[in-house]
Coordinates of C-alpha atoms in Angstrom, one line a residue:
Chain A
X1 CA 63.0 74.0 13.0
X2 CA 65.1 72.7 16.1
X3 CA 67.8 70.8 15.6
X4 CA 67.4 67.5 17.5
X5 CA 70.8 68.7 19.1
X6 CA 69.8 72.2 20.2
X7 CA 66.3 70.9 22.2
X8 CA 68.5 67.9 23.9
X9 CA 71.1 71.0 25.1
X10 CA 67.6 72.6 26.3
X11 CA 66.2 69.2 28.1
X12 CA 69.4 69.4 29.5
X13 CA 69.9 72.3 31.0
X14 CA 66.6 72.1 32.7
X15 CA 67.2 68.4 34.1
X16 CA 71.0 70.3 35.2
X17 CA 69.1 73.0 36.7
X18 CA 66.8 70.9 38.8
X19 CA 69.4 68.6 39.5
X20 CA 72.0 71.2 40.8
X21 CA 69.0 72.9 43.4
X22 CA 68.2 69.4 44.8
X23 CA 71.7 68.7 45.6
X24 CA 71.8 72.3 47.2
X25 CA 74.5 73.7 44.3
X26 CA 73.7 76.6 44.5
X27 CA 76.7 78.0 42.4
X28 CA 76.5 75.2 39.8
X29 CA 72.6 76.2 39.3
X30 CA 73.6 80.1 38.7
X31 CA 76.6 78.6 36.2
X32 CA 73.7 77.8 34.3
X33 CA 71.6 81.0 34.0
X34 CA 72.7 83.9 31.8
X35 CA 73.8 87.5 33.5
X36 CA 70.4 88.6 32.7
X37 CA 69.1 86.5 34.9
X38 CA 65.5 86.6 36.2
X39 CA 63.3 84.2 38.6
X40 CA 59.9 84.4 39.5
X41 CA 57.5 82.2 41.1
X42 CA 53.7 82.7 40.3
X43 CA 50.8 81.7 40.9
X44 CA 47.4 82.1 40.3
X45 CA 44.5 82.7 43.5
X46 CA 40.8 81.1 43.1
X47 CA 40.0 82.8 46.0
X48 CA 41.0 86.6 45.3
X49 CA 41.0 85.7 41.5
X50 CA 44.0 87.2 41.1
X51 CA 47.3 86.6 39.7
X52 CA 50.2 86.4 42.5
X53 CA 53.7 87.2 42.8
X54 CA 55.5 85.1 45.4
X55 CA 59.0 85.7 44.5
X56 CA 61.5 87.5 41.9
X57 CA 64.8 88.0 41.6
X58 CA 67.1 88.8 39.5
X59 CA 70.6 87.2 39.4
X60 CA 72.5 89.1 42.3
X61 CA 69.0 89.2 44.2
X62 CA 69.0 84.8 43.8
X63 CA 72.7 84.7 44.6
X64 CA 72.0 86.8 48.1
X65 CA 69.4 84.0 48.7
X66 CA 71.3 81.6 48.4
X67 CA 74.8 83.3 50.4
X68 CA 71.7 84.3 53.4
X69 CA 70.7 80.6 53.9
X70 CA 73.0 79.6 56.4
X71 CA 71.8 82.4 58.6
X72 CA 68.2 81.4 58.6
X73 CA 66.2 78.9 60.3
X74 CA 65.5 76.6 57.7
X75 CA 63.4 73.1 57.0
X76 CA 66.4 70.7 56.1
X77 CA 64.0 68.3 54.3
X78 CA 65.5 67.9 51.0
X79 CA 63.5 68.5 47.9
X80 CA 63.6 66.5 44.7
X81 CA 63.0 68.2 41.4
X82 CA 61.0 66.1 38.7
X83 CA 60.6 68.3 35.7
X84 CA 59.6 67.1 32.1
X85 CA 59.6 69.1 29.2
X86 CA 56.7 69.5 27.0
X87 CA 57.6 71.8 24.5
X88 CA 60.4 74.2 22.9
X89 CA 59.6 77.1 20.6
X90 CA 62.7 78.3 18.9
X91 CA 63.1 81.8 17.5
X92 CA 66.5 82.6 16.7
X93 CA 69.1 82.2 19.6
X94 CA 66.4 82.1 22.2
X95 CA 64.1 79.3 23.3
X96 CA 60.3 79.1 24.9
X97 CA 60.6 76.5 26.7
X98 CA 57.4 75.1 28.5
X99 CA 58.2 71.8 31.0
X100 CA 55.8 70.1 33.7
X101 CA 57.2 70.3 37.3
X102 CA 56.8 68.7 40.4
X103 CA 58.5 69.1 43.9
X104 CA 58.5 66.1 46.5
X105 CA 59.8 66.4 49.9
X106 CA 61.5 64.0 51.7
X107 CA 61.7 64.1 55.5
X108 CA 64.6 63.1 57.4
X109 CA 63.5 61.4 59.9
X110 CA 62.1 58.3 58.9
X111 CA 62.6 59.3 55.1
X112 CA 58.6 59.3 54.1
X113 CA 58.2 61.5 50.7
X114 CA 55.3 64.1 50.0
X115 CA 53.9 66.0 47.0
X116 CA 54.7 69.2 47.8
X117 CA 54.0 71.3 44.8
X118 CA 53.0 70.9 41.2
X119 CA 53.5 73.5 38.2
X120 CA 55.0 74.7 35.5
X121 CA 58.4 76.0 34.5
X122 CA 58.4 78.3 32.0
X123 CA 61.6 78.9 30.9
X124 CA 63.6 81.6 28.3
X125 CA 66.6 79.6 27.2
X126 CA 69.4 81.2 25.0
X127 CA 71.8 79.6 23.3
X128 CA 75.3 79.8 21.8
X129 CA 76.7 77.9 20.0
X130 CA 76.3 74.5 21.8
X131 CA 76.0 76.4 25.5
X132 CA 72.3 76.9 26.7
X133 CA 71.8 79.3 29.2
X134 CA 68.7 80.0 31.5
X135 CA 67.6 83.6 30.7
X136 CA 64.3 83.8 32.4
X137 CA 62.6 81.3 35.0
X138 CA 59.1 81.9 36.0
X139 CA 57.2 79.0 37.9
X140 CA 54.0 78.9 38.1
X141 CA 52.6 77.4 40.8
X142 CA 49.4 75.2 40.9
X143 CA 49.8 74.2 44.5
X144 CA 48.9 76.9 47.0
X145 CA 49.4 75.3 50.1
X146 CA 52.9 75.0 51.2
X147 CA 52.2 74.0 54.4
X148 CA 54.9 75.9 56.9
X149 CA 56.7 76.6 52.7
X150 CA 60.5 76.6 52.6
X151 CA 63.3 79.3 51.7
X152 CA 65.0 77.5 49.0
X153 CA 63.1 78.0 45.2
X154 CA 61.8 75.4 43.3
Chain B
X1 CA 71.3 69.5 85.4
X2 CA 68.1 67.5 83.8
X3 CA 65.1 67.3 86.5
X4 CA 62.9 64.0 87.4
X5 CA 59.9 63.3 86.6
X6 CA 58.6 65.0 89.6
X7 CA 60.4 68.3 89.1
X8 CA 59.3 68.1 85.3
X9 CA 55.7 68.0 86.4
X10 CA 56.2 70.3 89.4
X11 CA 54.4 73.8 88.5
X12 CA 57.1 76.4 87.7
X13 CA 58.3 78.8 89.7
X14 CA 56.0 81.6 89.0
X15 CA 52.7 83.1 89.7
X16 CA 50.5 80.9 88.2
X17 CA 49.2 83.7 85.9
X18 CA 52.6 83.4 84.3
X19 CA 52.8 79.9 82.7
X20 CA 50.0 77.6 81.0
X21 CA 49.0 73.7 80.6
X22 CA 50.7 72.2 78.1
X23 CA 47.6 70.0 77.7
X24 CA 45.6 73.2 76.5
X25 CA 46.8 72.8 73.2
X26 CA 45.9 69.2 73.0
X27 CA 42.9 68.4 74.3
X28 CA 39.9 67.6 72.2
X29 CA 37.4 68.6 74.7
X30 CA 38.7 71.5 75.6
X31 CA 39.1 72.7 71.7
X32 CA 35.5 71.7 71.2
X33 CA 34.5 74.2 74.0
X34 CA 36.8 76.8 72.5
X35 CA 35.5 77.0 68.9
X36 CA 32.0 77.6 71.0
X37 CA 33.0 79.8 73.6
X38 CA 35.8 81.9 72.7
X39 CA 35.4 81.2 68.5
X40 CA 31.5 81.8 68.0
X41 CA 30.6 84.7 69.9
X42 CA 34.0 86.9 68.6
X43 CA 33.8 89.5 65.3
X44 CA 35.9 87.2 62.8
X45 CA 37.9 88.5 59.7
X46 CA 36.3 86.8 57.0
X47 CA 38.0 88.2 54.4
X48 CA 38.6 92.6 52.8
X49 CA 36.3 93.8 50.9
X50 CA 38.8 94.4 48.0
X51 CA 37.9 90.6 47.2
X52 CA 34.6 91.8 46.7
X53 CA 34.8 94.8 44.5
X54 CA 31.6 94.5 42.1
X55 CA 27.9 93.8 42.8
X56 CA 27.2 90.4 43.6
X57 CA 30.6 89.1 43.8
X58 CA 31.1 86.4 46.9
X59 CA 33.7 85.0 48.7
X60 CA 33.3 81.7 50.5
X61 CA 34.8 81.6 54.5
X62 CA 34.8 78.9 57.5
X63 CA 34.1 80.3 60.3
X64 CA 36.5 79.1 63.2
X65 CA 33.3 77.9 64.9
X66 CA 32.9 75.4 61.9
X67 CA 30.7 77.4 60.3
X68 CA 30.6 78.0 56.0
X69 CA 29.7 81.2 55.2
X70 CA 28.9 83.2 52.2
X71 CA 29.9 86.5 52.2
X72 CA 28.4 88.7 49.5
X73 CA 28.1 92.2 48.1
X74 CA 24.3 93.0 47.1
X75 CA 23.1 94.9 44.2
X76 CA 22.6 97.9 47.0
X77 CA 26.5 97.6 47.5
X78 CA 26.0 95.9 50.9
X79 CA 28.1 93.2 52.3
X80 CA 26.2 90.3 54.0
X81 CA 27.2 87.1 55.3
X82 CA 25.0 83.9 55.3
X83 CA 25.6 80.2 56.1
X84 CA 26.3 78.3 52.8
X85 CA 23.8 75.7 53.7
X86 CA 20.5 75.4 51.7
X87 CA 17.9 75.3 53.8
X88 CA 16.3 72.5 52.1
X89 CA 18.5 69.2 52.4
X90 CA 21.5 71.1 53.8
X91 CA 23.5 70.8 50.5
X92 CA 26.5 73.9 50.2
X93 CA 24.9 76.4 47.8
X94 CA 28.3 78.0 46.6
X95 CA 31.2 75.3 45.7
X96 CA 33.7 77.8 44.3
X97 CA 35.9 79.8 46.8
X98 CA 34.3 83.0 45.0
X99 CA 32.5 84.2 42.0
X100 CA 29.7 86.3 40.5
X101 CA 26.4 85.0 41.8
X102 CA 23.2 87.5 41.2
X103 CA 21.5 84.2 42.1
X104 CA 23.1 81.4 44.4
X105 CA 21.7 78.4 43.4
X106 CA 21.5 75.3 44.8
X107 CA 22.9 72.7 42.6
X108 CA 20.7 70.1 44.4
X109 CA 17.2 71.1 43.3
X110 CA 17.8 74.5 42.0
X111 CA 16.6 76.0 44.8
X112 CA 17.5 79.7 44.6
X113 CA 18.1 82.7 46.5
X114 CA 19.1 86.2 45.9
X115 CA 21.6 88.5 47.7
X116 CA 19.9 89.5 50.4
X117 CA 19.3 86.2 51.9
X118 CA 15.7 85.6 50.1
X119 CA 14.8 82.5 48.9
X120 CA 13.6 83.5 45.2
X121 CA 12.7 80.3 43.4
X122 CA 11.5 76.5 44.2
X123 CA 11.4 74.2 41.8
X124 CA 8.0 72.8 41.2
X125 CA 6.5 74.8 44.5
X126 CA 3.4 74.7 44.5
X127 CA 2.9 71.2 43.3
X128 CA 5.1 70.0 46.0
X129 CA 4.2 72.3 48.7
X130 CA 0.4 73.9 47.6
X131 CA 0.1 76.5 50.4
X132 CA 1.5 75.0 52.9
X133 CA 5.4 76.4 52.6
X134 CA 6.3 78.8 50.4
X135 CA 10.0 80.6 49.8
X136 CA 8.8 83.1 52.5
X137 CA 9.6 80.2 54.9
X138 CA 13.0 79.2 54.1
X139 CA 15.5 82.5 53.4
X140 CA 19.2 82.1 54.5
X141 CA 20.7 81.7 57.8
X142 CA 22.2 85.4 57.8
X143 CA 24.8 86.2 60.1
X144 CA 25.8 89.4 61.2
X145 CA 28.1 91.5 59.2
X146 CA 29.9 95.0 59.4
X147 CA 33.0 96.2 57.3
X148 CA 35.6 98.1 59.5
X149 CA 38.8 98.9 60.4
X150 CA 40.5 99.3 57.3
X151 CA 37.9 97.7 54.8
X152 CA 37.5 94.0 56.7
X153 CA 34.7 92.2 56.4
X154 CA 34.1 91.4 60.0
X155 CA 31.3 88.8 60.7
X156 CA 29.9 87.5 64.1
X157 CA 27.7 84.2 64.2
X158 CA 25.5 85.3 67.0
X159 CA 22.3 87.2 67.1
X160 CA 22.9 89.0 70.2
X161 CA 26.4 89.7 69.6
X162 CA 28.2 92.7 71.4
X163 CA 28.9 95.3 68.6
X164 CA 32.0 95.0 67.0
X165 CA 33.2 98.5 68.0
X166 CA 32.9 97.3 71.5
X167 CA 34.6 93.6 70.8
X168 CA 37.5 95.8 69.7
X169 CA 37.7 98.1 72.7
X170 CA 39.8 100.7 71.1
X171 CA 42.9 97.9 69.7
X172 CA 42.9 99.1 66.6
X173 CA 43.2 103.1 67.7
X174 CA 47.1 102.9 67.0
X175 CA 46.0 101.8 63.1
X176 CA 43.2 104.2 62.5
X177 CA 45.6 106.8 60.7
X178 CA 47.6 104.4 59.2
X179 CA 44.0 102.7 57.6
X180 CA 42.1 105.9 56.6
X181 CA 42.8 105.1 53.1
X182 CA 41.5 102.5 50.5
X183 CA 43.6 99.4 50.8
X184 CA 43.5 96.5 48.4
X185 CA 44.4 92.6 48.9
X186 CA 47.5 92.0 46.6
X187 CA 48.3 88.5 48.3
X188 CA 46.2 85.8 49.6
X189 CA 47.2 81.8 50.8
X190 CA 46.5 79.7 53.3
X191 CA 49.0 77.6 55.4
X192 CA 47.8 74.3 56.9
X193 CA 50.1 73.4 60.0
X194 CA 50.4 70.3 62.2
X195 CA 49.9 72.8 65.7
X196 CA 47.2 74.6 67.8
X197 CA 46.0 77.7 66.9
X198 CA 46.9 79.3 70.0
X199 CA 50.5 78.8 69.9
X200 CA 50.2 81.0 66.2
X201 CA 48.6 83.8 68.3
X202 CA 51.3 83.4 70.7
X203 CA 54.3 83.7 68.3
X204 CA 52.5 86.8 66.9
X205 CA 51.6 87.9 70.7
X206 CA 56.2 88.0 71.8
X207 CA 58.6 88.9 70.0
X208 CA 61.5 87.5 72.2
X209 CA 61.2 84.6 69.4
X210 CA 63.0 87.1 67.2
X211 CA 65.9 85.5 68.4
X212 CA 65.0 82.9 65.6
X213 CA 64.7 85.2 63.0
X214 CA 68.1 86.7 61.1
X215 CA 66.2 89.8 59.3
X216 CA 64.6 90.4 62.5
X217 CA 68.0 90.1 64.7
X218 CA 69.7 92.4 62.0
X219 CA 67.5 95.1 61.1
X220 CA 65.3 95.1 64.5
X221 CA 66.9 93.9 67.4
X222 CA 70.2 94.9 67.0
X223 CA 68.7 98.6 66.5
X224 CA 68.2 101.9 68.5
X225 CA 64.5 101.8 69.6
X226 CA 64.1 98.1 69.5
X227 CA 63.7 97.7 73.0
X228 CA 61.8 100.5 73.6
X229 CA 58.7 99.2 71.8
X230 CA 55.9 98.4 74.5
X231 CA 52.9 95.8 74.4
X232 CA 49.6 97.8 75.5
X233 CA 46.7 95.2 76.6
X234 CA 43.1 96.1 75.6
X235 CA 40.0 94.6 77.0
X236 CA 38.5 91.1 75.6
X237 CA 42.3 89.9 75.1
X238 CA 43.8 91.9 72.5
X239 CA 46.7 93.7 72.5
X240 CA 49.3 95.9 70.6
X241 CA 52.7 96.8 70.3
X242 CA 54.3 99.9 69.5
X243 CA 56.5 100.7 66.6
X244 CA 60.1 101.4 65.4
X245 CA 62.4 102.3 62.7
X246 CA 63.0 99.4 60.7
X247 CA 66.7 99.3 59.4
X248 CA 65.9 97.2 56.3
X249 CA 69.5 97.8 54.8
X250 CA 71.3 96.3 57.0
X251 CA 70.3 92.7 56.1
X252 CA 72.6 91.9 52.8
X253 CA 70.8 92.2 50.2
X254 CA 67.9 94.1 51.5
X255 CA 67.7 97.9 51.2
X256 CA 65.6 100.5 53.0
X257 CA 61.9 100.2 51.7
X258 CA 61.3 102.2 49.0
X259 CA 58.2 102.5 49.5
X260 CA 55.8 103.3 53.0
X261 CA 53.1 104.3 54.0
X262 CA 50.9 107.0 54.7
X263 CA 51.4 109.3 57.7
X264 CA 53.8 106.2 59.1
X265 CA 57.0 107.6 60.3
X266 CA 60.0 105.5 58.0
X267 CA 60.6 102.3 58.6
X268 CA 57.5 101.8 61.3
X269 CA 56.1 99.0 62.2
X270 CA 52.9 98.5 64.4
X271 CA 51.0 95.2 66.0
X272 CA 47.9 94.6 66.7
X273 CA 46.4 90.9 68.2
X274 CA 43.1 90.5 68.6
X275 CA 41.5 87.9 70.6
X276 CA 41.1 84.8 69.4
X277 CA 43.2 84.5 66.4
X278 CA 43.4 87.6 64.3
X279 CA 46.5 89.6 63.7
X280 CA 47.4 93.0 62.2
X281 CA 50.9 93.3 61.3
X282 CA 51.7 97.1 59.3
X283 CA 55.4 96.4 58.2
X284 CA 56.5 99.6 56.7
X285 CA 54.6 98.7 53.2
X286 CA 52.6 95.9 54.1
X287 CA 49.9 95.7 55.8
X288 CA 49.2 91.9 56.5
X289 CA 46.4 90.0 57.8
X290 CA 46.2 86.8 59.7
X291 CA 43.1 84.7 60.3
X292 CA 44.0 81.7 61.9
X293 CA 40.7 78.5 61.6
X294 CA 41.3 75.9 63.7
X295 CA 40.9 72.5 62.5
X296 CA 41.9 70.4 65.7
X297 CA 43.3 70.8 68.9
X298 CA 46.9 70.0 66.8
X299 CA 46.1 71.7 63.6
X300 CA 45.3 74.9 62.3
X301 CA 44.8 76.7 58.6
X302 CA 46.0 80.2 58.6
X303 CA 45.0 82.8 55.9
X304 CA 47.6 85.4 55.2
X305 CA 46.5 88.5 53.4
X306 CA 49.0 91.0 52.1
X307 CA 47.3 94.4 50.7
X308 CA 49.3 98.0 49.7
X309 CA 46.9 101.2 48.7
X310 CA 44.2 101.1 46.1
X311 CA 45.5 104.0 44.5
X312 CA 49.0 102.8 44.3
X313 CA 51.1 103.1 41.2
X314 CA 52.3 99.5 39.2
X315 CA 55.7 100.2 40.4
X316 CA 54.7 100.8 43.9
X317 CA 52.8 98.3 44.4
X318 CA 55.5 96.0 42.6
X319 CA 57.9 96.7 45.5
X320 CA 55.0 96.4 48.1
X321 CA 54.9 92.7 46.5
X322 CA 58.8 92.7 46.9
X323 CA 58.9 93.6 50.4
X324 CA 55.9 91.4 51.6
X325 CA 57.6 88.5 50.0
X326 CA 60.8 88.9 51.5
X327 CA 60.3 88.1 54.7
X328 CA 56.1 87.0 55.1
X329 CA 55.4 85.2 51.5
X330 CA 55.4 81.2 51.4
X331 CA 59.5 81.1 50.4
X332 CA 59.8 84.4 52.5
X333 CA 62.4 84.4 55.1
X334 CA 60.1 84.9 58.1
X335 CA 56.7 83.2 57.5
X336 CA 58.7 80.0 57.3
X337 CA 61.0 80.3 60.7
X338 CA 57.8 81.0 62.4
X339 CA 55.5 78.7 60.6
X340 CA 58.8 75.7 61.5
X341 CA 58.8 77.1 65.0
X342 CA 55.2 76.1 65.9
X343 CA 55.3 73.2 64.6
X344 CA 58.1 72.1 66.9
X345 CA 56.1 73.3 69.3
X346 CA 52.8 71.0 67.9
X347 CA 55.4 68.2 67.7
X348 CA 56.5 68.3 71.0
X349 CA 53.0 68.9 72.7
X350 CA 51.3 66.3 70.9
X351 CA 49.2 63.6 73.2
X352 CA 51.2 61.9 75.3
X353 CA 54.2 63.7 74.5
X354 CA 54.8 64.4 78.1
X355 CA 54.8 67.9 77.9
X356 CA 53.6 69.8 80.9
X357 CA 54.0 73.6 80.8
X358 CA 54.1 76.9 78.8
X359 CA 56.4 79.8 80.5
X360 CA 55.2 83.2 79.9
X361 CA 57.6 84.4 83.0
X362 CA 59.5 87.1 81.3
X363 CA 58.7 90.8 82.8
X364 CA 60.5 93.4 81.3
X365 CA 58.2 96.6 82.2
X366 CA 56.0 95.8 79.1
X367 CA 58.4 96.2 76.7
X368 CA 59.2 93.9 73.8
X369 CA 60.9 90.9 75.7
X370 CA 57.9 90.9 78.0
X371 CA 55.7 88.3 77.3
X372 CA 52.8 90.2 78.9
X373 CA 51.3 90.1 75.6
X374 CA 50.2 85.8 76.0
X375 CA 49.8 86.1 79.9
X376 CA 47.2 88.7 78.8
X377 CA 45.4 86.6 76.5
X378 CA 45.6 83.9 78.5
X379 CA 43.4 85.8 80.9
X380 CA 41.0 86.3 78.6
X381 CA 41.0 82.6 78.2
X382 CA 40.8 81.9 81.3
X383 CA 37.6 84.3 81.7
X384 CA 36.2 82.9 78.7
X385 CA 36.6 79.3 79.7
X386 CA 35.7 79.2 83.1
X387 CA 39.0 78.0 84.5
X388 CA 42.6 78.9 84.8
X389 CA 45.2 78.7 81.9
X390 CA 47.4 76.9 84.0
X391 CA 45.1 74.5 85.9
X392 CA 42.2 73.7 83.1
X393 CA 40.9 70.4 84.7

């Protein structure tokens, strides 16, 4: 069974997480994932009925990302982050974590906001002691269509 | 020094082969007369036949003339294509983008067809019809169909269309070795962008843009060879451009692909564009597909296609995945500089924006700077359309 402080560490460090890309943290977003690192976004195609891989990284491969942005042409458009989580299976030290996600995009000029995406994250959390650390971030896209997309992950 | 209004809409300082109207990529008549003229009577990608590996398996596709199509593999292992329009009350037979259908059946009044285009049940026939119509009278529009180059399901609307061999006039000889193998479709989405359709072709017809692209700059441009690679114009608009090596490591983070592909020298990479929106872009490991449908004279859906080898191994086609999305996926680092950099380009040329012309002046022998590459399509357009690029009215 969870304790009711463990899963509010794990709310946490999901709200944190989403929290620290929207303001463009990059390096307060890695403070919260674990050596072992890993992020993938998925997603699954109706048309070729297949499942997709649209990115993955490990850690060093997400902080390259991030170091390579100011190189790139990029959409400046800030995102913002809602993510809720559903549920939390605990076994052990390391957490399932299951939360709904959804990306809106805000344009500069004029400041008009968008859906932009909608999915899941699914999340491998471990903790120790009271720290919780992301291990594993896979997010699965429902949205497809990304328009012209965007170089930062959700 | 900025110009007046006058010098603004003065023509450039060219031949007038080298620039275009700006008011070609707004227009709504014009676009209307392109989906008919230079849309419906070209071979279109509709989609590989990977997507359709078993008996009876469809795939939906709008044409770029407007047209919904079903394209299906038969229980004789043929592909055929075929409006999705029941001829009855013109409902869409197939709702789902693709599925298992030994029977496409009209959800309307269950009218049903088989596939090969026959209409194989009517509800209630002969009490509705006696002998006066029967479901000899009312198979499927079928359109034509051929799978080439490389496995593509190429479909052309017209009855009396050239064959496709001929449409292609030899553009895709530069991929024939490199597509002698079984490929498969690994990545598919579609991009819906606020910009004409031609000024997609035209980022994939130049690569002087790849001043806007890091990767690019890094690996390509600031590489032996790079400006060696030469754009070769085929008939009926399309045209290709010759390869390089690739020096993937020298972007941070990248390293040199692990992976290639067969017979391709390391690093390679070859372009074709074909005429009017079709691009085929081999990147090393990638082979990538864009089929561009417009939508309106400002606004265009794109399908991207990504596919390795059939027969490659989990782990190769893991880092196929890898490379594709690291520079042409939705967050990759290329797709989304050029995808932002036409529509600048629709946002600045919308109606009344003011904008007047489209340079295509650069002439550097043919050679990747050049920008014979639009000025040849343009040509085409011209031909196609019955008036100049640069003077359309």
């Amino acid at each position: 069974m969870i304790k009711s402080e463990q899963r509010q560490a794990i709310e946490e460090l999901v709200y944190r997480s989403c929290l620290a890309l929207d303001s463009g943290d990059y390096k307060a977003f890695l403070d919260l994932c674990d050596e072992a690192f890993r992020y993938t976004i998925t997603t699954h195609s109706a048309e070729i009925k297949r499942d997709m891989v649209w990115l993955d990284h490990d850690r060093k491969g997400m902080e390259t990302l991030f170091t390579n942005l100011p190189h790139h042409n990029s959409d400046h458009s800030p995102l913002t982050r809602h993510a809720t989580v559903y549920t939390v299976d605990l076994e052990g030290q390391e957490a399932s974590v299951v939360s709904a996600l959804q990306v809106f995009r805000t344009q500069l000029d004029g400041g008009a906001t968008e859906l932009f995406a909608v999915g899941r994250f699914h999340d491998t959390v471990k903790l120790d002691g009271g720290t919780a650390k992301l291990v594993k971030r896979v997010v699965r896209l429902d949205t497809r269509q990304l328009g012209y997309g965007y170089h930062i992950p959700f | 020094m900025g110009r007046t209004a006058a010098e603004w809409n003065a023509p450039p300082k060219f031949p007038a082969t080298h620039y275009v109207d700006s008011r070609l990529y707004t227009d709504e008549a014009i676009f209307g007369e392109e989906k008919e003229k230079l849309f419906r009577p070209s071979w279109i990608i509709a989609c590989h036949e990977s997507e359709l590996p078993e008996a009876f398996d469809y795939r939906l596709f709008t044409h770029p003339a407007g047209v919904p199509l079903i394209v299906v593999r038969g229980d004789d292992a043929r592909v055929r294509a075929f409006y999705n329009i029941c001829p009855h009350r013109g409902n869409t037979i197939l709702y789902d983008p693709s599925g298992n259908a030994k029977r496409m059946t009209c959800i309307f009044h269950q009218w049903s067809y088989d596939t090969r285009g026959n209409c194989v049940d009517i509800t209630r026939e002969e009490q509705g019809y006696q002998n006066r119509f029967s479901k000899k009278d009312v198979g499927l529009r079928e359109v034509k169909c051929e799978v080439a180059y490389g496995g593509f399901v190429w479909v052309n609307l017209l009855d009396d269309c050239v064959p496709l061999r001929e449409f292609i006039g030899g553009a895709l000889d530069i991929l024939e070795p490199y597509m002698q193998e079984p490929m498969e479709l690994f990545h598919f989405h579609k991009a819906r962008v606020r910009t004409n359709f031609k000024l997609w072709h035209d980022t994939n017809s130049e690569f002087y843009h790849d001043y806007m692209h890091y990767f690019n700059r890094i690996t390509g441009m600031l590489q032996p060879g790079y400006f060696e690679r030469k754009y070769t114009p085929f008939p009926n608009g399309h045209a290709t451009v010759g390869s390089m090596q690739i020096q993937y490591d020298k972007y941070e983070g990248s390293k040199e692909r692990a992976v290639g592909w067969p017979k391709m020298a390391r690093g390679g990479w070859y372009m074709v564009d074909l005429f009017p929106g079709m691009t085929y872009n081999l990147r090393t490991s990638v082979m990538r597909i864009d089929t561009s449908i417009p939508l309106g004279p400002n606004e265009v859906l794109i399908e991207f296609r990504g596919l390795g080898l059939k027969r490659d191994t989990p782990e190769e086609r893991a880092q196929r995945v890898f490379d594709h999305n690291t520079i042409w996926g939705p967050f990759g680092r290329n797709l989304h500089e050029d995808l932002l950099g036409v529509t600048g380009q629709g946002r600045a040329m919308r109606k009344g924006t003011d904008s007047r012309w489209v340079l295509q002046g650069r002439e550097e022998n043919s050679t990747i700077h050049d920008e014979v590459g639009m000025r040849h399509y343009y040509a085409e357009w011209s031909q196609r359309m019955g008036r100049p690029a640069y003077a359309p009215y």
